[in-house]
Every structure is written in C-alpha cells, then in structure tokens.
Coordinates of C-alpha atoms in Angstrom, one line a residue:
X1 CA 106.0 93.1 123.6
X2 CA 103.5 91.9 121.1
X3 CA 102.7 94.0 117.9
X4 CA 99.4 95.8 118.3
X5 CA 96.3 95.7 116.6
X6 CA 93.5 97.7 115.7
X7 CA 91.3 96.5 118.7
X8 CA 93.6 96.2 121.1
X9 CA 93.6 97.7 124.7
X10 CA 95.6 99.9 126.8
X11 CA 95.4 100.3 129.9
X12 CA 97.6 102.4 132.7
X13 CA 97.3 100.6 135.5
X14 CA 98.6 103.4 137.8
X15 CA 95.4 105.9 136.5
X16 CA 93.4 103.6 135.2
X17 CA 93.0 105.2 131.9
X18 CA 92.0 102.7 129.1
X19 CA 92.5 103.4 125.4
X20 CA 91.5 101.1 122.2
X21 CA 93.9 101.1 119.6
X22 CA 92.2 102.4 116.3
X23 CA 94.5 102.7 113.9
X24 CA 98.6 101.2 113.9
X25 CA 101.7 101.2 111.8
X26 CA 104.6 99.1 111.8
X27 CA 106.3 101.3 113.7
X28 CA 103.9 102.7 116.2
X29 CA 105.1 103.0 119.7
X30 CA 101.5 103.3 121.6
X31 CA 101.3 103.1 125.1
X32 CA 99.9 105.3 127.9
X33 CA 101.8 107.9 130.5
X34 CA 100.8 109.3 133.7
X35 CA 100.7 112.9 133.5
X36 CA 98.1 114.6 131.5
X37 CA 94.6 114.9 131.1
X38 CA 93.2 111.8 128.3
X39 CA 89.4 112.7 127.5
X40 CA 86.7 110.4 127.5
X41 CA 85.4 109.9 123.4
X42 CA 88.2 112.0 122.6
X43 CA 90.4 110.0 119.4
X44 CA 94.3 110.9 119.6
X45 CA 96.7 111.2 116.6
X46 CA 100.5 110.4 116.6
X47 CA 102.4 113.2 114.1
X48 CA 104.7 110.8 113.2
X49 CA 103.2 107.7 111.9
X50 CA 99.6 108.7 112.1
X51 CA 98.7 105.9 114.7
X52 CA 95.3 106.9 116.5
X53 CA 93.5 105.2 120.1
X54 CA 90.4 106.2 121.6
X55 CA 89.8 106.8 124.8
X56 CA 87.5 104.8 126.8
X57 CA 88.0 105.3 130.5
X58 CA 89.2 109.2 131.0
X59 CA 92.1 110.1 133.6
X60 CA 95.2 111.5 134.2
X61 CA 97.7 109.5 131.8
X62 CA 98.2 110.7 127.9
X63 CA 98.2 108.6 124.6
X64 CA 101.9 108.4 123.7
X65 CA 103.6 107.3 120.5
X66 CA 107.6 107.8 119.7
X67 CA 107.9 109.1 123.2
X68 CA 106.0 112.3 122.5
X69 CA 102.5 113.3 123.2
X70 CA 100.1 112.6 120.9
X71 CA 97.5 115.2 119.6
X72 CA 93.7 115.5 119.5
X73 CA 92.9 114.6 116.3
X74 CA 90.3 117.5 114.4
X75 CA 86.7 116.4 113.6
X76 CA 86.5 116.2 109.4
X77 CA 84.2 119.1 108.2
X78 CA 80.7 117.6 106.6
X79 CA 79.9 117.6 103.2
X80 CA 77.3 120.9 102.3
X81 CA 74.7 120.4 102.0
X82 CA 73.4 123.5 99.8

C-alpha cells in the first residue's frame, strides 16, 4: 500500500463510508472498519500517533488507526472575548 497523504480518501466499500485524511504520520495505520457508527463532519483522532480523517459520507464503519478505534476529536475552546 501507498503511504498516505493529507488529502487522501478512504473509502469502505462494504458501507460506503468515505473519510479524508487530514492529518498523517509515518507510522499511521488509517483505514476504515465495518462496525460502528462514523458521523458526518465529525474529525477523528488516533491516541497513538495523533493521525486525524474527516468524515465525508456517514455510515456504519469507524476510522481506525493501530487496529484500535479512533476517538472524536474535542472542539478547541475560543479565545474570550471579555
């Protein structure tokens, strides 16, 4: 398999779930797994080596990286404004 790139596509072909690669490492792992629910907009961190996609087309299948789950990543907090 090719190395990734920021830009580049997944897709599952069983689900139909599409993902764009955001941000990779050297030793990223990204594909995509039948199984859970992958949110549409929603960006998805690996623990590991920090790799993140973002779902484009929503299904059943789940961002994976080092063979486990990858998490939602959390919204950064806005500067105040006061």
């Amino acid at each position: 398999m090719a190395a990734l790139k920021a830009g580049a596509r997944l897709k599952d072909e069983a689900t139909g779930v599409e993902a764009v690669v955001v941000r990779v490492t050297a030793e990223s792992t990204l594909e995509l797994r039948p199984g859970g629910p992958a949110a549409l907009g929603k960006r998805y961190t690996c623990a590991v080596c920090e790799a993140q996609v973002l779902v484009a087309k929503a299904g059943a299948a789940e961002p994976v990286c080092h063979g486990e789950p990858m998490s939602l990543a959390q919204a950064r907090p806005l500067p105040s404004s006061d």
